[in-house]
CSV table of C-alpha atoms and ligand atoms in Angstrom, one decimal:
chain,number,residue,atom,x,y,z
A,905,MET,CA,-3.8,-20.0,-22.9
A,906,PRO,CA,-5.1,-23.8,-21.9
A,907,CYS,CA,-2.1,-26.3,-22.2
A,908,LYS,CA,-1.9,-28.1,-25.1
A,909,LEU,CA,-0.9,-31.3,-23.4
A,910,TRP,CA,-4.3,-31.2,-20.9
A,911,PRO,CA,-7.1,-33.1,-22.9
A,912,GLU,CA,-9.6,-31.2,-23.9
A,913,ILE,CA,-12.9,-31.4,-21.6
A,914,ASN,CA,-16.6,-30.4,-22.3
A,915,LYS,CA,-17.0,-27.7,-19.7
A,916,GLU,CA,-21.1,-28.2,-20.4
A,917,GLU,CA,-20.7,-31.4,-18.7
A,918,TYR,CA,-20.0,-29.9,-15.2
A,919,LYS,CA,-22.5,-29.0,-12.7
A,920,GLY,CA,-22.8,-27.9,-9.2
A,921,VAL,CA,-20.2,-26.5,-6.4
A,922,TRP,CA,-18.4,-29.0,-4.2
A,923,VAL,CA,-16.7,-28.9,-1.2
A,924,TYR,CA,-13.8,-31.2,0.4
A,925,LEU,CA,-15.4,-31.9,3.8
A,926,GLU,CA,-12.0,-32.0,6.2
A,927,HIS,CA,-12.8,-33.8,9.5
A,928,ASP,CA,-10.4,-34.5,12.6
A,929,GLY,CA,-12.1,-37.6,13.2
A,930,ALA,CA,-14.9,-36.6,15.6
A,931,LYS,CA,-16.5,-33.6,13.2
A,932,LEU,CA,-16.4,-31.8,10.1
A,933,LYS,CA,-14.0,-28.8,10.7
A,934,ASP,CA,-15.6,-25.3,10.7
A,935,VAL,CA,-14.5,-24.2,7.7
A,936,ALA,CA,-15.9,-27.5,5.6
A,937,LEU,CA,-19.1,-25.8,7.0
A,938,GLU,CA,-18.1,-22.1,6.4
A,939,LEU,CA,-17.3,-23.6,2.7
A,940,LEU,CA,-20.7,-25.0,2.3
A,941,GLY,CA,-22.3,-21.5,3.2
A,942,LYS,CA,-20.5,-19.3,0.3
A,943,ALA,CA,-21.2,-22.7,-2.0
A,944,ARG,CA,-24.9,-22.2,-1.8
A,945,ASP,CA,-24.2,-18.6,-2.6
A,946,LEU,CA,-22.7,-19.5,-5.9
A,947,ALA,CA,-24.8,-22.5,-6.5
A,948,ALA,CA,-27.6,-20.0,-6.7
A,949,LYS,CA,-26.2,-17.5,-8.7
A,950,ARG,CA,-25.5,-20.7,-10.8
A,951,GLY,CA,-29.0,-21.1,-11.4
A,952,LYS,CA,-29.7,-23.5,-7.9
A,953,ALA,CA,-26.9,-25.6,-9.1
A,954,PRO,CA,-26.9,-28.6,-6.5
A,955,VAL,CA,-23.7,-28.5,-3.4
A,956,GLY,CA,-22.2,-31.6,-2.6
A,957,GLY,CA,-19.7,-32.5,-0.8
A,958,VAL,CA,-16.5,-34.9,-0.9
A,959,LEU,CA,-16.0,-36.8,2.7
A,960,VAL,CA,-13.0,-39.4,3.2
A,961,ALA,CA,-12.9,-41.5,5.7
A,962,GLY,CA,-16.1,-40.1,7.7
A,963,THR,CA,-18.9,-41.0,9.0
A,964,ASP,CA,-22.7,-40.7,8.0
A,965,GLU,CA,-23.3,-38.7,10.8
A,966,MET,CA,-20.6,-35.9,9.4
A,967,ALA,CA,-22.9,-36.4,6.3
A,968,GLN,CA,-26.1,-35.6,7.5
A,969,GLU,CA,-24.2,-32.4,9.3
A,970,ALA,CA,-23.0,-31.1,6.0
A,971,ILE,CA,-26.2,-31.2,4.8
A,972,TYR,CA,-27.7,-29.6,7.5
A,973,HIS,CA,-25.4,-26.9,6.3
A,974,GLY,CA,-26.2,-26.9,3.3
A,975,ALA,CA,-25.3,-29.8,1.2
A,976,ASP,CA,-27.7,-31.5,-1.4
A,977,LYS,CA,-25.5,-34.3,-1.9
A,978,VAL,CA,-22.3,-35.9,0.2
A,979,VAL,CA,-20.4,-38.4,-1.1
A,980,VAL,CA,-18.6,-41.0,1.4
A,981,ILE,CA,-15.2,-42.4,0.3
A,982,VAL,CA,-15.5,-46.1,1.9
A,983,ASN,CA,-12.3,-47.6,1.6
A,984,PRO,CA,-10.6,-49.1,4.7
A,985,GLU,CA,-7.0,-48.1,3.2
A,986,LEU,CA,-7.7,-44.3,3.8
A,987,LYS,CA,-8.2,-44.5,7.3
A,988,VAL,CA,-5.1,-42.6,8.3
A,989,TYR,CA,-4.6,-39.6,6.0
A,990,THR,CA,-1.9,-40.0,3.7
A,991,PRO,CA,-1.5,-37.3,0.8
A,992,TYR,CA,-1.2,-38.8,-2.3
A,993,GLU,CA,-3.9,-41.5,-1.4
A,994,TYR,CA,-6.2,-39.1,0.2
A,995,ALA,CA,-6.2,-36.7,-3.0
A,996,ASN,CA,-5.8,-39.3,-5.8
A,997,ALA,CA,-9.6,-40.8,-4.5
A,998,ILE,CA,-10.9,-37.3,-4.1
A,999,ALA,CA,-10.1,-36.8,-7.5
A,1000,LYS,CA,-11.9,-40.2,-8.6
A,1001,VAL,CA,-14.7,-38.5,-7.0
A,1002,VAL,CA,-14.7,-34.8,-8.4
A,1003,ALA,CA,-14.2,-36.5,-11.9
A,1004,LYS,CA,-17.1,-38.7,-11.6
A,1005,TYR,CA,-19.6,-36.0,-10.3
A,1006,LYS,CA,-17.9,-33.4,-12.4
A,1007,PRO,CA,-18.4,-30.2,-9.8
A,1008,GLU,CA,-18.3,-26.8,-12.0
A,1009,ILE,CA,-16.1,-25.6,-8.7
A,1010,PHE,CA,-14.5,-27.3,-6.0
A,1011,LEU,CA,-13.6,-25.9,-3.4
A,1012,ILE,CA,-11.1,-26.9,-0.6
A,1013,GLY,CA,-9.9,-25.2,3.0
A,1014,ALA,CA,-6.5,-23.7,3.3
A,1015,THR,CA,-5.8,-25.8,6.3
A,1016,LYS,CA,-2.2,-27.8,6.8
A,1017,ARG,CA,-4.0,-31.0,4.9
A,1018,GLY,CA,-6.5,-28.6,2.9
A,1019,ARG,CA,-3.0,-26.9,0.9
A,1020,GLU,CA,-1.2,-29.8,0.6
A,1021,LEU,CA,-4.5,-31.5,-1.0
A,1022,ALA,CA,-5.6,-29.1,-3.0
A,1023,ALA,CA,-2.3,-29.5,-4.9
A,1024,PHE,CA,-2.1,-33.2,-5.9
A,1025,ILE,CA,-5.9,-32.6,-7.1
A,1026,ALA,CA,-5.9,-29.8,-9.1
A,1027,ASN,CA,-2.9,-31.2,-11.2
A,1028,THR,CA,-4.6,-34.9,-11.3
A,1029,LEU,CA,-7.6,-33.2,-12.7
A,1030,THR,CA,-5.5,-31.2,-15.2
A,1031,THR,CA,-7.3,-27.6,-13.8
A,1032,GLY,CA,-5.6,-25.0,-11.8
A,1033,ILE,CA,-6.0,-23.7,-8.5
A,1034,THR,CA,-6.2,-20.6,-6.4
A,1035,ALA,CA,-4.7,-20.8,-3.5
A,1036,ASP,CA,-5.7,-18.8,0.0
A,1037,CYS,CA,-9.0,-16.6,-1.8
A,1038,THR,CA,-10.5,-14.4,0.5
A,1039,ALA,CA,-13.5,-13.5,-1.7
A,1040,LEU,CA,-14.9,-15.6,-4.3
A,1041,GLU,CA,-17.6,-14.5,-6.7
A,1042,ILE,CA,-19.5,-14.7,-9.9
A,1043,ASP,CA,-19.0,-13.3,-13.1
A,1044,PRO,CA,-22.0,-12.4,-14.2
A,1045,LYS,CA,-21.1,-12.4,-17.7
A,1046,THR,CA,-19.2,-15.8,-18.6
A,1047,GLY,CA,-20.5,-17.7,-15.4
A,1048,ASP,CA,-16.7,-18.1,-14.4
A,1049,LEU,CA,-15.6,-18.6,-10.9
A,1050,MET,CA,-13.4,-15.5,-10.0
A,1051,GLN,CA,-10.8,-16.1,-7.5
A,1052,ILE,CA,-10.6,-13.1,-5.5
A,1053,ARG,CA,-6.9,-13.2,-3.3
A,1054,PRO,CA,-4.2,-10.5,-2.3
A,1055,THR,CA,-1.0,-10.3,-4.1
A,1056,PHE,CA,2.0,-8.4,-4.1
A,1057,GLY,CA,2.6,-8.9,-0.1
A,1058,GLY,CA,-1.2,-7.4,-0.1
A,1059,THR,CA,-0.9,-4.4,-1.8
A,1060,GLN,CA,-3.2,-5.6,-4.5
A,1061,MET,CA,-5.9,-7.6,-5.3
A,1062,ALA,CA,-6.0,-10.2,-7.7
A,1063,THR,CA,-9.2,-11.6,-10.1
A,1064,ILE,CA,-7.8,-15.3,-11.0
A,1065,LYS,CA,-10.4,-17.2,-13.3
A,1066,THR,CA,-10.3,-20.4,-15.4
A,1067,PRO,CA,-11.8,-20.0,-18.3
A,1068,HIS,CA,-10.4,-23.4,-19.9
A,1069,ARG,CA,-10.3,-25.9,-17.3
A,1070,ARG,CA,-12.8,-27.9,-15.2
A,1071,PRO,CA,-13.5,-27.8,-11.9
A,1072,GLN,CA,-12.6,-24.2,-10.7
A,1073,MET,CA,-10.6,-24.8,-7.8
A,1074,ALA,CA,-10.1,-22.4,-4.6
A,1075,SER,CA,-8.9,-22.9,-1.5
A,1076,VAL,CA,-10.0,-20.5,1.3
A,1077,ARG,CA,-8.2,-20.1,4.8
A,1078,PRO,CA,-10.3,-20.8,8.2
A,1079,GLY,CA,-12.7,-18.3,9.4
A,1080,VAL,CA,-12.6,-15.7,5.9
A,1081,PHE,CA,-16.5,-16.9,5.5
A,1082,PRO,CA,-18.9,-17.6,8.0
A,1083,LYS,CA,-20.4,-20.6,9.2
A,1084,PRO,CA,-23.9,-20.9,8.0
A,1085,PRO,CA,-27.0,-21.9,9.9
A,1086,ARG,CA,-27.6,-25.1,11.1
A,1087,ASP,CA,-31.0,-26.3,10.0
A,1088,VAL,CA,-31.9,-29.9,10.6
A,1089,ASN,CA,-35.3,-29.4,8.5
A,1090,ARG,CA,-33.0,-29.8,5.2
A,1091,LYS,CA,-32.6,-32.8,3.6
A,1092,GLY,CA,-29.8,-34.6,1.2
A,1093,GLU,CA,-28.9,-37.5,-0.2
A,1094,ILE,CA,-25.8,-39.7,1.1
A,1095,ILE,CA,-23.9,-41.7,-1.4
A,1096,HIS,CA,-21.0,-43.9,-0.4
A,1097,GLU,CA,-18.6,-45.0,-2.9
A,1098,ALA,CA,-15.4,-47.7,-2.7
A,1099,VAL,CA,-12.9,-46.1,-4.3
A,1100,GLU,CA,-10.4,-48.1,-5.2
A,1101,ILE,CA,-6.5,-46.1,-5.2
A,1102,ASN,CA,-4.1,-46.4,-8.1
A,1103,GLY,CA,-0.7,-47.4,-7.0
A,1104,ARG,CA,0.1,-46.9,-2.9
A,1105,ARG,CA,2.4,-44.5,-2.6
A,1106,THR,CA,2.8,-44.2,1.1
A,1107,THR,CA,2.1,-47.2,3.6
A,1108,PHE,CA,1.5,-46.2,7.1
A,1109,LEU,CA,3.0,-48.3,10.0
A,1110,GLY,CA,1.9,-46.4,13.0
A,1111,ALA,CA,1.8,-43.2,14.8
A,1112,GLU,CA,3.7,-41.3,17.6
A,1113,ARG,CA,2.5,-38.4,19.8
A,1114,ARG,CA,5.5,-36.0,20.2
A,1115,ILE,CA,6.5,-35.1,23.2
A,1116,GLU,CA,6.7,-31.3,22.7
A,1117,ARG,CA,3.0,-31.8,22.4
A,1118,ASP,CA,2.4,-33.3,25.5
A,1119,ILE,CA,4.7,-30.4,27.1
A,1120,ALA,CA,2.7,-27.7,25.3
A,1121,ASP,CA,-0.4,-28.8,26.5
A,1122,LEU,CA,1.0,-28.4,30.5
A,1123,PRO,CA,0.8,-24.9,32.5
A,1124,PRO,CA,3.0,-22.3,31.9
A,1125,VAL,CA,6.6,-22.6,34.1
A,1126,GLU,CA,6.2,-19.3,35.5
A,1127,SER,CA,2.4,-20.1,37.2
A,1128,SER,CA,3.2,-23.3,38.5
A,1129,ASP,CA,3.8,-24.2,42.1
A,1130,VAL,CA,5.7,-27.7,41.3
A,1131,VAL,CA,8.3,-27.1,38.5
A,1132,VAL,CA,10.1,-30.5,37.0
A,1133,ALA,CA,12.6,-29.0,34.8
A,1134,GLY,CA,15.0,-31.6,32.4
A,1135,GLY,CA,18.7,-31.1,31.6
A,1136,ARG,CA,21.2,-32.2,28.9
A,1137,GLY,CA,21.4,-35.6,30.9
A,1138,LEU,CA,18.3,-37.3,30.0
A,1139,GLY,CA,19.9,-38.1,27.1
A,1140,SER,CA,17.1,-37.8,24.7
A,1141,ALA,CA,13.8,-35.9,24.1
A,1142,GLU,CA,12.3,-39.1,25.1
A,1143,GLY,CA,13.0,-38.6,28.3
A,1144,PHE,CA,11.0,-35.7,29.0
A,1145,LYS,CA,8.1,-38.4,28.7
A,1146,LEU,CA,8.4,-39.4,32.2
A,1147,LEU,CA,9.2,-36.4,33.2
A,1148,VAL,CA,6.0,-34.8,31.9
A,1149,GLU,CA,4.0,-38.0,33.9
A,1150,LEU,CA,5.8,-37.0,36.9
A,1151,ALA,CA,4.9,-33.6,36.9
A,1152,LYS,CA,1.1,-34.5,36.0
A,1153,LEU,CA,1.0,-36.1,38.9
A,1154,LEU,CA,2.0,-33.2,40.9
A,1155,ASN,CA,-0.4,-31.0,39.7
A,1156,GLY,CA,2.8,-29.2,38.1
A,1157,THR,CA,4.4,-28.5,34.6
A,1158,VAL,CA,8.1,-28.9,32.9
A,1159,ALA,CA,10.9,-26.7,32.5
A,1160,ALA,CA,14.1,-27.0,30.7
A,1161,SER,CA,18.0,-26.1,31.3
A,1162,LEU,CA,19.6,-24.1,27.7
A,1163,MET,CA,21.1,-27.5,26.7
A,1164,ALA,CA,17.9,-29.5,26.6
A,1165,VAL,CA,16.4,-26.6,24.7
A,1166,ARG,CA,19.4,-26.7,22.2
A,1167,ALA,CA,19.1,-29.9,21.9
A,1168,GLY,CA,15.4,-29.6,20.4
A,1169,TRP,CA,13.8,-31.9,23.1
A,1170,ALA,CA,11.8,-28.7,24.5
A,1171,PRO,CA,10.5,-25.3,23.2
A,1172,HIS,CA,12.2,-22.1,24.3
A,1173,THR,CA,9.1,-21.3,26.0
A,1174,ARG,CA,10.3,-23.6,28.7
A,1175,GLN,CA,13.7,-22.4,29.4
A,1176,VAL,CA,14.6,-21.0,32.9
A,1177,GLY,CA,17.7,-19.4,33.6
A,1178,GLN,CA,19.4,-16.1,32.8
A,1179,THR,CA,18.2,-16.0,29.1
A,1180,GLY,CA,15.2,-18.2,30.0
A,1181,LYS,CA,12.5,-17.7,32.6
A,1182,THR,CA,12.8,-16.2,36.3
A,1183,ILE,CA,10.4,-18.5,38.7
A,1184,ARG,CA,10.3,-19.1,41.9
A,1185,PRO,CA,7.8,-22.2,42.8
A,1186,ARG,CA,7.6,-24.3,46.1
A,1187,LEU,CA,9.1,-27.1,44.5
A,1188,TYR,CA,11.3,-27.4,42.0
A,1189,ILE,CA,13.1,-30.9,41.0
A,1190,ALA,CA,16.5,-30.9,38.4
A,1191,VAL,CA,16.3,-33.4,36.6
A,1192,GLY,CA,20.1,-34.0,35.0
A,1193,ILE,CA,21.0,-30.3,35.2
A,1194,SER,CA,24.3,-29.8,36.2
A,1195,GLY,CA,23.2,-26.5,37.9
A,1196,ALA,CA,25.2,-24.2,36.5
A,1197,VAL,CA,25.1,-20.4,37.8
A,1198,GLN,CA,23.3,-19.2,34.6
A,1199,HIS,CA,20.7,-21.9,35.1
A,1200,MET,CA,20.6,-21.3,39.0
A,1201,MET,CA,19.8,-17.5,38.5
A,1202,GLY,CA,16.4,-18.6,37.0
A,1203,ILE,CA,15.7,-20.3,40.2
A,1204,GLN,CA,17.5,-19.7,42.9
A,1205,GLU,CA,14.0,-18.3,44.8
A,1206,SER,CA,12.5,-21.5,44.3
A,1207,LYS,CA,11.3,-22.4,47.9
A,1208,TYR,CA,12.4,-26.3,47.4
A,1209,ILE,CA,14.9,-27.6,45.0
A,1210,VAL,CA,16.1,-31.5,44.5
A,1211,ALA,CA,18.2,-32.5,42.3
A,1212,ILE,CA,18.1,-36.0,40.5
A,1213,ASN,CA,21.6,-36.4,38.9
A,1214,SER,CA,24.1,-39.3,38.7
A,1215,ASP,CA,27.3,-37.1,39.4
A,1216,PRO,CA,27.4,-36.5,43.4
A,1217,ASN,CA,29.7,-33.3,42.7
A,1218,ALA,CA,27.2,-31.7,40.2
A,1219,PRO,CA,27.1,-28.0,41.8
A,1220,ILE,CA,23.2,-28.3,41.7
A,1221,VAL,CA,23.7,-31.3,44.5
A,1222,GLN,CA,25.7,-29.1,46.4
A,1223,ASN,CA,23.3,-26.4,46.1
A,1224,SER,CA,19.8,-28.3,46.7
A,1225,ASP,CA,17.9,-28.8,49.8
A,1226,TYR,CA,17.8,-32.4,48.5
A,1227,ALA,CA,19.3,-34.4,46.3
A,1228,ILE,CA,19.0,-38.1,45.0
A,1229,VAL,CA,22.6,-39.4,43.3
A,1230,GLY,CA,21.7,-42.0,41.1
A,1231,ASP,CA,20.5,-42.3,37.1
A,1232,TYR,CA,17.2,-40.6,36.3
A,1233,LYS,CA,15.9,-43.7,34.5
A,1234,GLN,CA,16.0,-45.7,37.6
A,1235,ILE,CA,15.4,-42.6,40.4
A,1236,VAL,CA,12.2,-40.9,38.4
A,1237,PRO,CA,10.1,-44.4,37.7
A,1238,LEU,CA,10.4,-45.2,41.4
A,1239,LEU,CA,9.3,-41.9,42.7
A,1240,ILE,CA,6.5,-42.1,40.1
A,1241,GLU,CA,5.1,-45.3,41.4
A,1242,GLU,CA,5.4,-43.7,44.8
A,1243,ILE,CA,3.4,-41.3,44.1
A,1244,LYS,CA,0.9,-43.1,42.2
A,1245,ARG,CA,0.7,-45.8,45.2
A,1246,ALA,CA,-0.2,-42.6,47.4
A,1247,LYS,CA,-2.4,-41.4,45.4
A,1248,GLY,CA,-4.3,-44.5,45.8
A,1249,LEU,CA,-3.8,-44.6,41.5
A,1250,SER,CA,-2.1,-48.3,41.3
B,1390,LIG,C1,25.2,-16.3,28.8
B,1390,LIG,C2,24.9,-17.4,29.0
B,1390,LIG,C3,23.3,-17.4,29.4
B,1390,LIG,C4,23.2,-19.0,30.0
B,1390,LIG,N1,21.6,-19.0,29.7
B,1390,LIG,C5,21.0,-19.8,30.4
B,1390,LIG,C6,19.7,-20.5,30.8
B,1390,LIG,O1,19.0,-19.4,30.9
B,1390,LIG,N2,19.4,-21.7,31.5
B,1390,LIG,C7,20.3,-22.5,31.6
B,1390,LIG,O2,19.8,-23.8,31.8
B,1390,LIG,N3,21.9,-22.5,30.8
B,1390,LIG,C8,21.9,-21.4,30.7
B,1390,LIG,N4,23.7,-21.5,30.2
B,1390,LIG,C9,24.2,-22.0,30.0
B,1390,LIG,C10,24.5,-22.7,31.5
B,1390,LIG,O3,25.9,-22.3,31.3
B,1390,LIG,C11,24.8,-24.6,31.4
B,1390,LIG,O4,25.7,-25.1,29.6
B,1390,LIG,C12,23.3,-25.3,30.9
B,1390,LIG,O5,22.8,-24.7,32.2
B,1390,LIG,C13,24.1,-26.6,31.0
B,1390,LIG,O6,22.7,-27.5,31.4
B,1390,LIG,P1,22.6,-28.8,31.5
B,1390,LIG,O7,22.7,-28.6,33.0
B,1390,LIG,O8,21.6,-29.5,30.9
B,1390,LIG,O9,23.6,-29.8,31.2
B,1390,LIG,P2,25.4,-30.3,31.5
B,1390,LIG,O10,25.5,-29.2,32.1
B,1390,LIG,O11,25.6,-31.2,30.4
B,1390,LIG,O12,24.5,-31.2,32.8
B,1390,LIG,C14,23.9,-32.7,32.1
B,1390,LIG,C15,24.3,-32.9,33.9
B,1390,LIG,O13,23.0,-34.7,34.2
B,1390,LIG,C16,23.9,-35.2,34.5
B,1390,LIG,N5,23.3,-36.6,34.1
B,1390,LIG,C17,24.1,-37.3,33.7
B,1390,LIG,N6,22.8,-38.5,32.6
B,1390,LIG,C18,22.7,-38.2,33.9
B,1390,LIG,C19,21.7,-39.6,33.8
B,1390,LIG,N7,21.2,-40.3,33.4
B,1390,LIG,N8,20.7,-39.2,35.5
B,1390,LIG,C20,20.7,-37.7,36.1
B,1390,LIG,N9,22.0,-37.0,36.1
B,1390,LIG,C21,22.5,-37.5,34.7
B,1390,LIG,C22,25.3,-34.6,34.8
B,1390,LIG,O14,25.6,-35.1,35.7
B,1390,LIG,C23,25.3,-33.3,34.9
B,1390,LIG,O15,25.5,-32.8,36.1
B,1390,LIG,C24,23.8,-19.9,29.7
B,1390,LIG,C25,25.2,-20.1,29.4
B,1390,LIG,C26,25.6,-18.3,28.9
B,1390,LIG,C27,27.1,-18.5,28.8
């Protein structure tokens, strides 16, 4: 039954199958193209209805790509305030465009961002949303969208319909539908809409890449000849930034002690020691690590161990080939500078 609190709609006013065209700043995400292919299928079953796309903070090249992959019309939302993604503001702008163009069906990729937006948009448009559909069909009798997805822990398939509301909304995970062929002869319309946002709720102050991402991009500890490891002595995740820089200069990677992993400064996959990984690199540099037996068990086969520690009596200092005693915040930048100079990088 339709919700009595929601305004009545005239279903006849809604036409076409539209897709949210998510992108990564450089190009459209594959899921957006996959959905355009599905949209064309569904549109054909709705009497050659048009296929549309909504693009936020995207370029005309992206809009053109959407046309090559099946869109007849792409609305590019132009508003400098939407340069950085924030869920409320994006959803607000998309919902306005959808409300204006009135597609009968609106599809969203079930990405992290898509999932967040879908609920916001459906609520703003006072319609339903079926998340994570694995198939979409048109009911031959009613013309309604059959939103098919697994249910009861995947033991059954549910077919969900939105017979009283429009647009009918569904999200679909990446890779569920095939990407349609790219046809550069396809023609379509690109419309620029300067959409205003009602009452901004989020203010973007700045972005910082998390150190875990930088660490994750480095080679695995087991297969690296040079390993720079950080411990509790680093004092914070920030300290790992210096270690990443040093490791990159040495074509190596970054590891961590149990305590650094427990502090959440490095992922568990980077832990070396008794309950972590056992490694045998050519060079192991232990920064702010005391050298407890359980740690040493994972690194004792290293060819050279270098300790950087403020405590001359730390076990690692006794068990290393070379030790630099002092604050790592002073020593590591000096090492970086020296290596850069030796490599002709500064
Ligand atoms: C069953 C068991 C399994 C374990 N498995 C592992 C394992 O797999 N891997 C592992 O690492 N540990 C393991 N441990 C834990 C281990 O016993 C130690 O507690 C741990 O290794 C200590 O981590 P840390 O050296 O980072 O910290 P801490 O022992 O706290 O040492 C920090 C060091 O940083 C130095 N320091 C402080 N400030 C600075 C500065 N500004 N500049 C330079 N140096 C500084 C200090 O002098 C100190 O030596 C295990 C323990 C048990 C009981």
